[in-house]
PDB file of C-alpha atoms and ligand atoms in Angstrom:
ATOM      1  CA  MET A   1       0.000   0.000   0.000  1.00  0.00           C
ATOM      2  CA  LEU A   2       2.870   2.433   0.721  1.00  0.00           C
ATOM      3  CA  LYS A   3       5.318   1.305  -1.962  1.00  0.00           C
ATOM      4  CA  GLY A   4       7.265   4.270  -3.316  1.00  0.00           C
ATOM      5  CA  LYS A   5       6.539   6.380  -0.240  1.00  0.00           C
ATOM      6  CA  THR A   6       9.116   7.484   2.326  1.00  0.00           C
ATOM      7  CA  ALA A   7       8.474   7.643   6.049  1.00  0.00           C
ATOM      8  CA  LEU A   8      10.674   9.498   8.505  1.00  0.00           C
ATOM      9  CA  VAL A   9      10.230   8.111  12.016  1.00  0.00           C
ATOM     10  CA  THR A  10      12.063  10.014  14.757  1.00  0.00           C
ATOM     11  CA  GLY A  11      13.313   7.929  17.670  1.00  0.00           C
ATOM     12  CA  SER A  12      12.997   4.720  15.643  1.00  0.00           C
ATOM     13  CA  THR A  13      15.987   2.862  17.089  1.00  0.00           C
ATOM     14  CA  SER A  14      13.820   1.566  19.947  1.00  0.00           C
ATOM     15  CA  GLY A  15      10.335   0.852  21.263  1.00  0.00           C
ATOM     16  CA  ILE A  16       7.272   2.403  19.669  1.00  0.00           C
ATOM     17  CA  GLY A  17       9.191   4.208  16.903  1.00  0.00           C
ATOM     18  CA  LEU A  18      10.759   0.947  15.769  1.00  0.00           C
ATOM     19  CA  GLY A  19       7.333  -0.764  15.860  1.00  0.00           C
ATOM     20  CA  ILE A  20       5.830   1.977  13.687  1.00  0.00           C
ATOM     21  CA  ALA A  21       8.814   1.917  11.300  1.00  0.00           C
ATOM     22  CA  LYS A  22       8.388  -1.836  10.843  1.00  0.00           C
ATOM     23  CA  ALA A  23       4.621  -1.609  10.289  1.00  0.00           C
ATOM     24  CA  LEU A  24       5.104   1.077   7.604  1.00  0.00           C
ATOM     25  CA  ALA A  25       7.940  -0.956   6.037  1.00  0.00           C
ATOM     26  CA  ARG A  26       5.644  -4.001   5.868  1.00  0.00           C
ATOM     27  CA  GLN A  27       3.426  -1.836   3.632  1.00  0.00           C
ATOM     28  CA  GLY A  28       6.416  -1.068   1.405  1.00  0.00           C
ATOM     29  CA  ALA A  29       7.485   2.388   2.629  1.00  0.00           C
ATOM     30  CA  ASN A  30      11.185   3.238   2.693  1.00  0.00           C
ATOM     31  CA  ILE A  31      12.194   4.406   6.150  1.00  0.00           C
ATOM     32  CA  VAL A  32      14.461   7.189   7.370  1.00  0.00           C
ATOM     33  CA  MET A  33      15.453   6.175  10.863  1.00  0.00           C
ATOM     34  CA  ASN A  34      16.674   8.368  13.721  1.00  0.00           C
ATOM     35  CA  GLY A  35      17.554   7.897  17.369  1.00  0.00           C
ATOM     36  CA  PHE A  36      20.380   6.967  19.696  1.00  0.00           C
ATOM     37  CA  GLY A  37      21.897   3.673  20.877  1.00  0.00           C
ATOM     38  CA  ASP A  38      22.296   0.628  18.655  1.00  0.00           C
ATOM     39  CA  VAL A  39      21.461   1.589  15.070  1.00  0.00           C
ATOM     40  CA  ALA A  40      22.669  -1.439  13.068  1.00  0.00           C
ATOM     41  CA  GLY A  41      20.312  -3.931  14.773  1.00  0.00           C
ATOM     42  CA  PRO A  42      17.061  -1.944  14.382  1.00  0.00           C
ATOM     43  CA  ARG A  43      18.040  -0.915  10.855  1.00  0.00           C
ATOM     44  CA  ALA A  44      18.611  -4.559   9.879  1.00  0.00           C
ATOM     45  CA  GLU A  45      15.174  -5.468  11.320  1.00  0.00           C
ATOM     46  CA  VAL A  46      13.531  -2.880   9.059  1.00  0.00           C
ATOM     47  CA  GLU A  47      15.596  -3.753   5.982  1.00  0.00           C
ATOM     48  CA  ALA A  48      14.693  -7.430   6.452  1.00  0.00           C
ATOM     49  CA  LEU A  49      11.175  -6.358   5.455  1.00  0.00           C
ATOM     50  CA  GLY A  50      12.450  -5.605   1.954  1.00  0.00           C
ATOM     51  CA  VAL A  51      12.627  -1.795   1.964  1.00  0.00           C
ATOM     52  CA  LYS A  52      15.425   0.769   1.831  1.00  0.00           C
ATOM     53  CA  THR A  53      16.438   2.611   4.963  1.00  0.00           C
ATOM     54  CA  GLY A  54      18.445   5.705   5.744  1.00  0.00           C
ATOM     55  CA  TYR A  55      19.656   6.879   9.128  1.00  0.00           C
ATOM     56  CA  HIS A  56      20.457  10.282  10.574  1.00  0.00           C
ATOM     57  CA  GLY A  57      21.499  10.680  14.193  1.00  0.00           C
ATOM     58  CA  ALA A  58      20.096  14.193  14.749  1.00  0.00           C
ATOM     59  CA  ASP A  59      19.565  15.113  18.371  1.00  0.00           C
ATOM     60  CA  MET A  60      15.897  16.095  18.292  1.00  0.00           C
ATOM     61  CA  SER A  61      16.449  18.744  20.955  1.00  0.00           C
ATOM     62  CA  LYS A  62      18.606  20.732  18.511  1.00  0.00           C
ATOM     63  CA  PRO A  63      16.847  22.675  15.722  1.00  0.00           C
ATOM     64  CA  ALA A  64      20.017  22.920  13.582  1.00  0.00           C
ATOM     65  CA  GLU A  65      20.445  19.123  13.669  1.00  0.00           C
ATOM     66  CA  ILE A  66      16.752  18.649  12.822  1.00  0.00           C
ATOM     67  CA  GLU A  67      17.276  20.821   9.734  1.00  0.00           C
ATOM     68  CA  GLU A  68      20.183  18.557   8.733  1.00  0.00           C
ATOM     69  CA  LEU A  69      17.972  15.483   9.246  1.00  0.00           C
ATOM     70  CA  MET A  70      15.265  16.909   6.996  1.00  0.00           C
ATOM     71  CA  LYS A  71      17.825  17.830   4.309  1.00  0.00           C
ATOM     72  CA  TYR A  72      19.286  14.320   4.519  1.00  0.00           C
ATOM     73  CA  ALA A  73      15.837  12.719   4.115  1.00  0.00           C
ATOM     74  CA  ALA A  74      14.963  14.904   1.124  1.00  0.00           C
ATOM     75  CA  SER A  75      18.293  14.377  -0.606  1.00  0.00           C
ATOM     76  CA  THR A  76      18.315  10.598  -0.008  1.00  0.00           C
ATOM     77  CA  PHE A  77      14.705   9.760  -0.862  1.00  0.00           C
ATOM     78  CA  GLY A  78      13.394  12.861  -2.665  1.00  0.00           C
ATOM     79  CA  ARG A  79      10.687  13.739  -0.168  1.00  0.00           C
ATOM     80  CA  VAL A  80       9.197  12.772   3.193  1.00  0.00           C
ATOM     81  CA  ASP A  81       5.636  11.549   2.574  1.00  0.00           C
ATOM     82  CA  ILE A  82       4.959  10.287   6.090  1.00  0.00           C
ATOM     83  CA  LEU A  83       6.360  12.084   9.107  1.00  0.00           C
ATOM     84  CA  VAL A  84       6.129  10.276  12.433  1.00  0.00           C
ATOM     85  CA  ASN A  85       7.129  12.502  15.339  1.00  0.00           C
ATOM     86  CA  ASN A  86       7.867   9.874  17.943  1.00  0.00           C
ATOM     87  CA  ALA A  87      11.145  10.662  19.770  1.00  0.00           C
ATOM     88  CA  GLY A  88      10.375  11.359  23.393  1.00  0.00           C
ATOM     89  CA  ILE A  89      11.735  11.260  26.916  1.00  0.00           C
ATOM     90  CA  GLN A  90      10.290  11.232  30.421  1.00  0.00           C
ATOM     91  CA  HIS A  91      11.347  12.481  33.841  1.00  0.00           C
ATOM     92  CA  VAL A  92       9.420  11.855  37.042  1.00  0.00           C
ATOM     93  CA  ALA A  93       9.629  14.398  39.896  1.00  0.00           C
ATOM     94  CA  LYS A  94       7.443  16.824  41.847  1.00  0.00           C
ATOM     95  CA  VAL A  95       7.302  20.225  40.190  1.00  0.00           C
ATOM     96  CA  GLU A  96       9.245  21.910  42.998  1.00  0.00           C
ATOM     97  CA  ASP A  97      12.047  19.362  42.567  1.00  0.00           C
ATOM     98  CA  PHE A  98      11.918  19.204  38.759  1.00  0.00           C
ATOM     99  CA  PRO A  99      15.380  19.899  37.271  1.00  0.00           C
ATOM    100  CA  VAL A 100      15.086  22.932  34.973  1.00  0.00           C
ATOM    101  CA  GLU A 101      17.346  21.269  32.431  1.00  0.00           C
ATOM    102  CA  ARG A 102      15.000  18.192  32.293  1.00  0.00           C
ATOM    103  CA  TRP A 103      11.964  20.439  31.772  1.00  0.00           C
ATOM    104  CA  ASP A 104      13.693  22.172  28.848  1.00  0.00           C
ATOM    105  CA  ALA A 105      14.819  18.845  27.324  1.00  0.00           C
ATOM    106  CA  ILE A 106      11.332  17.306  27.546  1.00  0.00           C
ATOM    107  CA  ILE A 107       9.669  20.321  25.924  1.00  0.00           C
ATOM    108  CA  ALA A 108      12.361  20.430  23.215  1.00  0.00           C
ATOM    109  CA  ILE A 109      12.269  16.716  22.330  1.00  0.00           C
ATOM    110  CA  ASN A 110       8.597  15.835  22.936  1.00  0.00           C
ATOM    111  CA  LEU A 111       7.113  19.043  21.520  1.00  0.00           C
ATOM    112  CA  SER A 112       9.355  21.561  19.731  1.00  0.00           C
ATOM    113  CA  SER A 113      11.035  18.909  17.568  1.00  0.00           C
ATOM    114  CA  ALA A 114       7.632  18.217  15.964  1.00  0.00           C
ATOM    115  CA  PHE A 115       7.239  21.909  15.145  1.00  0.00           C
ATOM    116  CA  HIS A 116      10.604  21.873  13.357  1.00  0.00           C
ATOM    117  CA  THR A 117      10.102  18.630  11.401  1.00  0.00           C
ATOM    118  CA  THR A 118       6.547  19.623  10.464  1.00  0.00           C
ATOM    119  CA  ARG A 119       7.403  23.122   9.261  1.00  0.00           C
ATOM    120  CA  LEU A 120      10.170  21.661   7.112  1.00  0.00           C
ATOM    121  CA  ALA A 121       8.177  18.677   5.758  1.00  0.00           C
ATOM    122  CA  ILE A 122       4.892  20.360   4.906  1.00  0.00           C
ATOM    123  CA  PRO A 123       5.854  22.342   1.768  1.00  0.00           C
ATOM    124  CA  ALA A 124       6.768  19.157  -0.185  1.00  0.00           C
ATOM    125  CA  MET A 125       3.693  17.322   1.148  1.00  0.00           C
ATOM    126  CA  LYS A 126       1.432  20.170   0.019  1.00  0.00           C
ATOM    127  CA  ALA A 127       3.149  20.288  -3.389  1.00  0.00           C
ATOM    128  CA  ALA A 128       2.475  16.540  -3.811  1.00  0.00           C
ATOM    129  CA  ASN A 129      -1.037  16.943  -2.372  1.00  0.00           C
ATOM    130  CA  TRP A 130      -0.431  13.895  -0.169  1.00  0.00           C
ATOM    131  CA  GLY A 131       1.156  13.597   3.220  1.00  0.00           C
ATOM    132  CA  ARG A 132       0.685  12.114   6.650  1.00  0.00           C
ATOM    133  CA  ILE A 133       1.836  13.665   9.904  1.00  0.00           C
ATOM    134  CA  ILE A 134       1.506  11.300  12.841  1.00  0.00           C
ATOM    135  CA  ASN A 135       2.446  12.566  16.278  1.00  0.00           C
ATOM    136  CA  VAL A 136       3.043  10.037  19.024  1.00  0.00           C
ATOM    137  CA  ALA A 137       1.433  11.777  22.000  1.00  0.00           C
ATOM    138  CA  SER A 138       0.243   9.697  24.972  1.00  0.00           C
ATOM    139  CA  ALA A 139      -2.702   9.003  27.248  1.00  0.00           C
ATOM    140  CA  HIS A 140      -0.905  11.829  29.063  1.00  0.00           C
ATOM    141  CA  GLY A 141      -1.939  14.044  26.145  1.00  0.00           C
ATOM    142  CA  LEU A 142      -5.532  13.569  27.303  1.00  0.00           C
ATOM    143  CA  VAL A 143      -5.336  13.180  31.091  1.00  0.00           C
ATOM    144  CA  ALA A 144      -2.678  13.956  33.711  1.00  0.00           C
ATOM    145  CA  SER A 145      -0.701  12.144  36.382  1.00  0.00           C
ATOM    146  CA  PRO A 146       1.258  13.668  39.257  1.00  0.00           C
ATOM    147  CA  GLN A 147       5.042  14.102  39.058  1.00  0.00           C
ATOM    148  CA  LYS A 148       5.012  14.256  35.267  1.00  0.00           C
ATOM    149  CA  SER A 149       4.339  17.968  34.745  1.00  0.00           C
ATOM    150  CA  ALA A 150       6.757  18.448  31.842  1.00  0.00           C
ATOM    151  CA  TYR A 151       5.686  15.250  30.075  1.00  0.00           C
ATOM    152  CA  VAL A 152       1.956  15.942  30.517  1.00  0.00           C
ATOM    153  CA  ALA A 153       2.415  19.555  29.371  1.00  0.00           C
ATOM    154  CA  SER A 154       4.384  18.448  26.293  1.00  0.00           C
ATOM    155  CA  LYS A 155       1.856  15.740  25.369  1.00  0.00           C
ATOM    156  CA  HIS A 156      -1.230  17.946  25.832  1.00  0.00           C
ATOM    157  CA  ALA A 157       0.566  20.560  23.720  1.00  0.00           C
ATOM    158  CA  ILE A 158       1.379  18.127  20.911  1.00  0.00           C
ATOM    159  CA  VAL A 159      -2.304  17.151  20.753  1.00  0.00           C
ATOM    160  CA  GLY A 160      -3.145  20.852  20.302  1.00  0.00           C
ATOM    161  CA  PHE A 161      -0.400  21.222  17.699  1.00  0.00           C
ATOM    162  CA  THR A 162      -1.768  18.188  15.826  1.00  0.00           C
ATOM    163  CA  LYS A 163      -5.212  19.798  15.608  1.00  0.00           C
ATOM    164  CA  SER A 164      -3.838  23.139  14.466  1.00  0.00           C
ATOM    165  CA  ILE A 165      -1.887  21.517  11.629  1.00  0.00           C
ATOM    166  CA  ALA A 166      -4.964  19.442  10.698  1.00  0.00           C
ATOM    167  CA  LEU A 167      -6.911  22.680  10.253  1.00  0.00           C
ATOM    168  CA  GLU A 168      -4.154  24.352   8.250  1.00  0.00           C
ATOM    169  CA  THR A 169      -4.077  21.368   5.847  1.00  0.00           C
ATOM    170  CA  ALA A 170      -7.800  20.520   5.915  1.00  0.00           C
ATOM    171  CA  THR A 171      -8.450  21.209   2.227  1.00  0.00           C
ATOM    172  CA  THR A 172      -5.338  19.328   1.067  1.00  0.00           C
ATOM    173  CA  GLY A 173      -4.259  15.697   0.836  1.00  0.00           C
ATOM    174  CA  VAL A 174      -2.141  16.165   3.934  1.00  0.00           C
ATOM    175  CA  THR A 175      -3.509  14.948   7.273  1.00  0.00           C
ATOM    176  CA  SER A 176      -2.277  15.398  10.832  1.00  0.00           C
ATOM    177  CA  ASN A 177      -3.264  13.062  13.663  1.00  0.00           C
ATOM    178  CA  ALA A 178      -2.002  11.919  17.039  1.00  0.00           C
ATOM    179  CA  ILE A 179      -1.670   8.485  18.602  1.00  0.00           C
ATOM    180  CA  CYS A 180      -2.119   8.318  22.366  1.00  0.00           C
ATOM    181  CA  PRO A 181      -0.690   5.085  23.796  1.00  0.00           C
ATOM    182  CA  GLY A 182      -1.255   3.912  27.336  1.00  0.00           C
ATOM    183  CA  TRP A 183       1.511   1.809  28.894  1.00  0.00           C
ATOM    184  CA  VAL A 184       3.838   0.172  26.364  1.00  0.00           C
ATOM    185  CA  LEU A 185       6.632  -2.006  27.709  1.00  0.00           C
ATOM    186  CA  THR A 186       9.602  -0.127  26.229  1.00  0.00           C
ATOM    187  CA  PRO A 187      12.856   1.036  27.854  1.00  0.00           C
ATOM    188  CA  LEU A 188      11.102   4.342  28.731  1.00  0.00           C
ATOM    189  CA  VAL A 189       8.554   2.494  30.889  1.00  0.00           C
ATOM    190  CA  GLN A 190      10.915  -0.215  32.136  1.00  0.00           C
ATOM    191  CA  LYS A 191      12.879   2.568  33.878  1.00  0.00           C
ATOM    192  CA  GLN A 192       9.706   3.623  35.725  1.00  0.00           C
ATOM    193  CA  ILE A 193       8.922   0.018  36.693  1.00  0.00           C
ATOM    194  CA  ASP A 194      12.451  -0.513  38.016  1.00  0.00           C
ATOM    195  CA  ALA A 195      12.305   2.763  39.992  1.00  0.00           C
ATOM    196  CA  ARG A 196       8.968   1.724  41.508  1.00  0.00           C
ATOM    197  CA  ALA A 197      10.265  -1.734  42.473  1.00  0.00           C
ATOM    198  CA  GLU A 198      13.264  -0.156  44.142  1.00  0.00           C
ATOM    199  CA  SER A 199      11.449   2.628  46.007  1.00  0.00           C
ATOM    200  CA  GLU A 200       8.692   0.272  47.257  1.00  0.00           C
ATOM    201  CA  GLY A 201      11.017  -2.684  47.889  1.00  0.00           C
ATOM    202  CA  ILE A 202       8.873  -5.031  45.757  1.00  0.00           C
ATOM    203  CA  PRO A 203       9.745  -7.489  42.956  1.00  0.00           C
ATOM    204  CA  VAL A 204       9.870  -6.038  39.427  1.00  0.00           C
ATOM    205  CA  GLU A 205       6.982  -8.287  38.278  1.00  0.00           C
ATOM    206  CA  GLN A 206       4.775  -6.902  41.050  1.00  0.00           C
ATOM    207  CA  ALA A 207       5.779  -3.333  40.189  1.00  0.00           C
ATOM    208  CA  LYS A 208       4.735  -4.061  36.598  1.00  0.00           C
ATOM    209  CA  ARG A 209       1.323  -5.385  37.694  1.00  0.00           C
ATOM    210  CA  ASP A 210       0.807  -2.416  40.049  1.00  0.00           C
ATOM    211  CA  LEU A 211       1.718   0.063  37.329  1.00  0.00           C
ATOM    212  CA  LEU A 212      -0.906  -1.415  34.996  1.00  0.00           C
ATOM    213  CA  ALA A 213      -3.559  -1.742  37.691  1.00  0.00           C
ATOM    214  CA  GLU A 214      -3.214   1.912  38.668  1.00  0.00           C
ATOM    215  CA  LYS A 215      -4.051   3.297  35.197  1.00  0.00           C
ATOM    216  CA  GLU A 216      -4.976   0.684  32.640  1.00  0.00           C
ATOM    217  CA  PRO A 217      -8.314  -1.170  33.097  1.00  0.00           C
ATOM    218  CA  SER A 218      -7.330  -3.861  30.548  1.00  0.00           C
ATOM    219  CA  LEU A 219      -4.302  -4.748  32.729  1.00  0.00           C
ATOM    220  CA  GLN A 220      -2.400  -5.208  29.470  1.00  0.00           C
ATOM    221  CA  PHE A 221       0.400  -3.330  27.785  1.00  0.00           C
ATOM    222  CA  THR A 222      -0.284  -1.946  24.306  1.00  0.00           C
ATOM    223  CA  THR A 223       2.384  -3.192  21.877  1.00  0.00           C
ATOM    224  CA  PRO A 224       4.545  -1.281  19.382  1.00  0.00           C
ATOM    225  CA  ASP A 225       3.103  -3.538  16.646  1.00  0.00           C
ATOM    226  CA  GLU A 226      -0.474  -2.541  17.515  1.00  0.00           C
ATOM    227  CA  LEU A 227       0.502   1.134  17.458  1.00  0.00           C
ATOM    228  CA  GLY A 228       2.225   0.542  14.118  1.00  0.00           C
ATOM    229  CA  GLU A 229      -1.020  -0.787  12.647  1.00  0.00           C
ATOM    230  CA  LEU A 230      -2.843   2.375  13.760  1.00  0.00           C
ATOM    231  CA  ALA A 231      -0.200   4.437  11.948  1.00  0.00           C
ATOM    232  CA  VAL A 232      -0.776   2.267   8.851  1.00  0.00           C
ATOM    233  CA  PHE A 233      -4.514   2.991   9.084  1.00  0.00           C
ATOM    234  CA  PHE A 234      -3.850   6.760   9.128  1.00  0.00           C
ATOM    235  CA  CYS A 235      -1.786   6.259   5.934  1.00  0.00           C
ATOM    236  CA  SER A 236      -4.454   4.167   4.188  1.00  0.00           C
ATOM    237  CA  PRO A 237      -7.089   5.588   1.813  1.00  0.00           C
ATOM    238  CA  ALA A 238      -9.628   5.118   4.643  1.00  0.00           C
ATOM    239  CA  GLY A 239      -7.617   7.698   6.574  1.00  0.00           C
ATOM    240  CA  ASN A 240      -7.967  10.400   3.905  1.00  0.00           C
ATOM    241  CA  ASN A 241     -10.467  12.418   5.918  1.00  0.00           C
ATOM    242  CA  VAL A 242      -9.324  11.553   9.426  1.00  0.00           C
ATOM    243  CA  ARG A 243      -8.041  14.924  10.576  1.00  0.00           C
ATOM    244  CA  GLY A 244      -6.948  16.240  13.944  1.00  0.00           C
ATOM    245  CA  VAL A 245      -7.831  13.188  16.043  1.00  0.00           C
ATOM    246  CA  ALA A 246      -6.016  12.140  19.212  1.00  0.00           C
ATOM    247  CA  TRP A 247      -6.658   8.404  19.072  1.00  0.00           C
ATOM    248  CA  ASN A 248      -5.986   6.559  22.274  1.00  0.00           C
ATOM    249  CA  MET A 249      -4.838   2.931  22.338  1.00  0.00           C
ATOM    250  CA  ASP A 250      -4.655   2.719  26.073  1.00  0.00           C
ATOM    251  CA  GLY A 251      -6.626  -0.240  27.444  1.00  0.00           C
ATOM    252  CA  GLY A 252      -9.341   2.129  28.667  1.00  0.00           C
ATOM    253  CA  TRP A 253      -7.021   4.485  30.594  1.00  0.00           C
ATOM    254  CA  ALA A 254      -8.605   7.760  29.375  1.00  0.00           C
ATOM    255  CA  ALA A 255     -12.163   6.361  29.474  1.00  0.00           C
ATOM    256  CA  GLN A 256     -12.169   6.479  33.289  1.00  0.00           C
TER     257      GLN A 256
HETATM  258  P1  NAD B 301      12.094   4.471  23.989  1.00  0.00           P
HETATM  259  O1  NAD B 301      12.952   5.053  25.048  1.00  0.00           O
HETATM  260  O2  NAD B 301      12.040   3.003  23.763  1.00  0.00           O
HETATM  261  O3  NAD B 301      12.449   5.129  22.580  1.00  0.00           O
HETATM  262  C1  NAD B 301      12.664   6.510  22.440  1.00  0.00           C
HETATM  263  C2  NAD B 301      13.363   6.749  21.138  1.00  0.00           C
HETATM  264  O4  NAD B 301      13.632   8.151  21.032  1.00  0.00           O
HETATM  265  C3  NAD B 301      14.724   6.035  21.048  1.00  0.00           C
HETATM  266  O5  NAD B 301      14.950   5.655  19.710  1.00  0.00           O
HETATM  267  C4  NAD B 301      15.695   7.132  21.462  1.00  0.00           C
HETATM  268  O6  NAD B 301      17.001   6.933  20.972  1.00  0.00           O
HETATM  269  C5  NAD B 301      15.020   8.337  20.824  1.00  0.00           C
HETATM  270  N1  NAD B 301      15.440   9.595  21.406  1.00  0.00           N
HETATM  271  C6  NAD B 301      15.410   9.993  22.695  1.00  0.00           C
HETATM  272  N2  NAD B 301      15.912  11.224  22.815  1.00  0.00           N
HETATM  273  C7  NAD B 301      16.259  11.611  21.571  1.00  0.00           C
HETATM  274  C8  NAD B 301      16.829  12.795  21.023  1.00  0.00           C
HETATM  275  N3  NAD B 301      17.173  13.831  21.792  1.00  0.00           N
HETATM  276  N4  NAD B 301      17.058  12.845  19.699  1.00  0.00           N
HETATM  277  C9  NAD B 301      16.748  11.797  18.896  1.00  0.00           C
HETATM  278  N5  NAD B 301      16.207  10.663  19.351  1.00  0.00           N
HETATM  279  C10 NAD B 301      15.963  10.581  20.670  1.00  0.00           C
HETATM  280  O7  NAD B 301      10.646   5.056  24.299  1.00  0.00           O
HETATM  281  P2  NAD B 301       9.192   4.699  23.749  1.00  0.00           P
HETATM  282  O8  NAD B 301       8.414   4.233  24.908  1.00  0.00           O
HETATM  283  O9  NAD B 301       9.240   3.892  22.517  1.00  0.00           O
HETATM  284  O10 NAD B 301       8.685   6.160  23.417  1.00  0.00           O
HETATM  285  C11 NAD B 301       8.424   6.632  22.116  1.00  0.00           C
HETATM  286  C12 NAD B 301       7.357   7.715  22.176  1.00  0.00           C
HETATM  287  O11 NAD B 301       6.149   7.145  22.674  1.00  0.00           O
HETATM  288  C13 NAD B 301       7.699   8.880  23.096  1.00  0.00           C
HETATM  289  O12 NAD B 301       7.274  10.083  22.516  1.00  0.00           O
HETATM  290  C14 NAD B 301       6.882   8.573  24.345  1.00  0.00           C
HETATM  291  O13 NAD B 301       6.570   9.725  25.076  1.00  0.00           O
HETATM  292  C15 NAD B 301       5.660   7.951  23.719  1.00  0.00           C
HETATM  293  N6  NAD B 301       4.864   7.125  24.639  1.00  0.00           N
HETATM  294  C16 NAD B 301       5.390   6.020  25.249  1.00  0.00           C
HETATM  295  C17 NAD B 301       4.580   5.273  26.088  1.00  0.00           C
HETATM  296  C18 NAD B 301       5.068   4.034  26.778  1.00  0.00           C
HETATM  297  O14 NAD B 301       4.335   3.506  27.613  1.00  0.00           O
HETATM  298  N7  NAD B 301       6.231   3.514  26.465  1.00  0.00           N
HETATM  299  C19 NAD B 301       3.262   5.640  26.326  1.00  0.00           C
HETATM  300  C20 NAD B 301       2.769   6.771  25.695  1.00  0.00           C
HETATM  301  C21 NAD B 301       3.574   7.508  24.842  1.00  0.00           C
END
């Protein structure tokens, strides 16, 4: 379905970004990958699906590096047809203890990076009269939790940004939507489970069950593959007039 198209997925060396990259690759899209850590392994997983990949290691907190990433994507594949703004970080602390540097990093990576990639990707999408912007927000884009002020602020803001861009592109073939996952068992969440086990002196498996029970009525993690299939839906012809939604895949978290 997406043969001949190019998807740029930020933060695709791990977790949800990698799941979305693989789901889009299964539909034939070439993938521009980005993110830190091991690159060769995730890249090989995507290439095994029979598509071409590129990689650029831009730090998504740095606008100048984001510009380089966008130039790299355009020069390597011609154009970005599908932009998935996924790179994100978390920090858990009460607001009065929140390190200023962590606040700035969360806003830069979870929110401002999407402004930069979007402003740079949209002209070519509009010229082609087809494009998909998919922002990975969170259940925390819809409801809050304590000790996550920066994360919740960034995710509510990206939902607002998604809607604004949907309105600006409403009469074109470009759409803008957000995905709002509940708990997904990625390194980002494993850190929170480990911290909980340590602070409460309980086994990691119990911390995992408690974490789910507190927020997620299904008591199940959403998977990167499931989130990838939602991204594929947004890219399908059935998604042509889906504009400005913040679609939760959260086991009932935000329904409470
Ligand atoms: P993860 O830690 O597994 O992956 C994050 C990715 O972003 C990695 O590839 C990492 O290298 C990259 N990254 C981090 N900082 C970066 C930077 N400055 N520049 C470039 N790349 C950077 O986390 P994940 O759980 O897969 O999270 C992906 C997205 O999903 C995030 O936006 C997160 O907020 C969101 N999310 C996660 C969950 C969850 O339960 N895991 C739930 C809701 C939303």
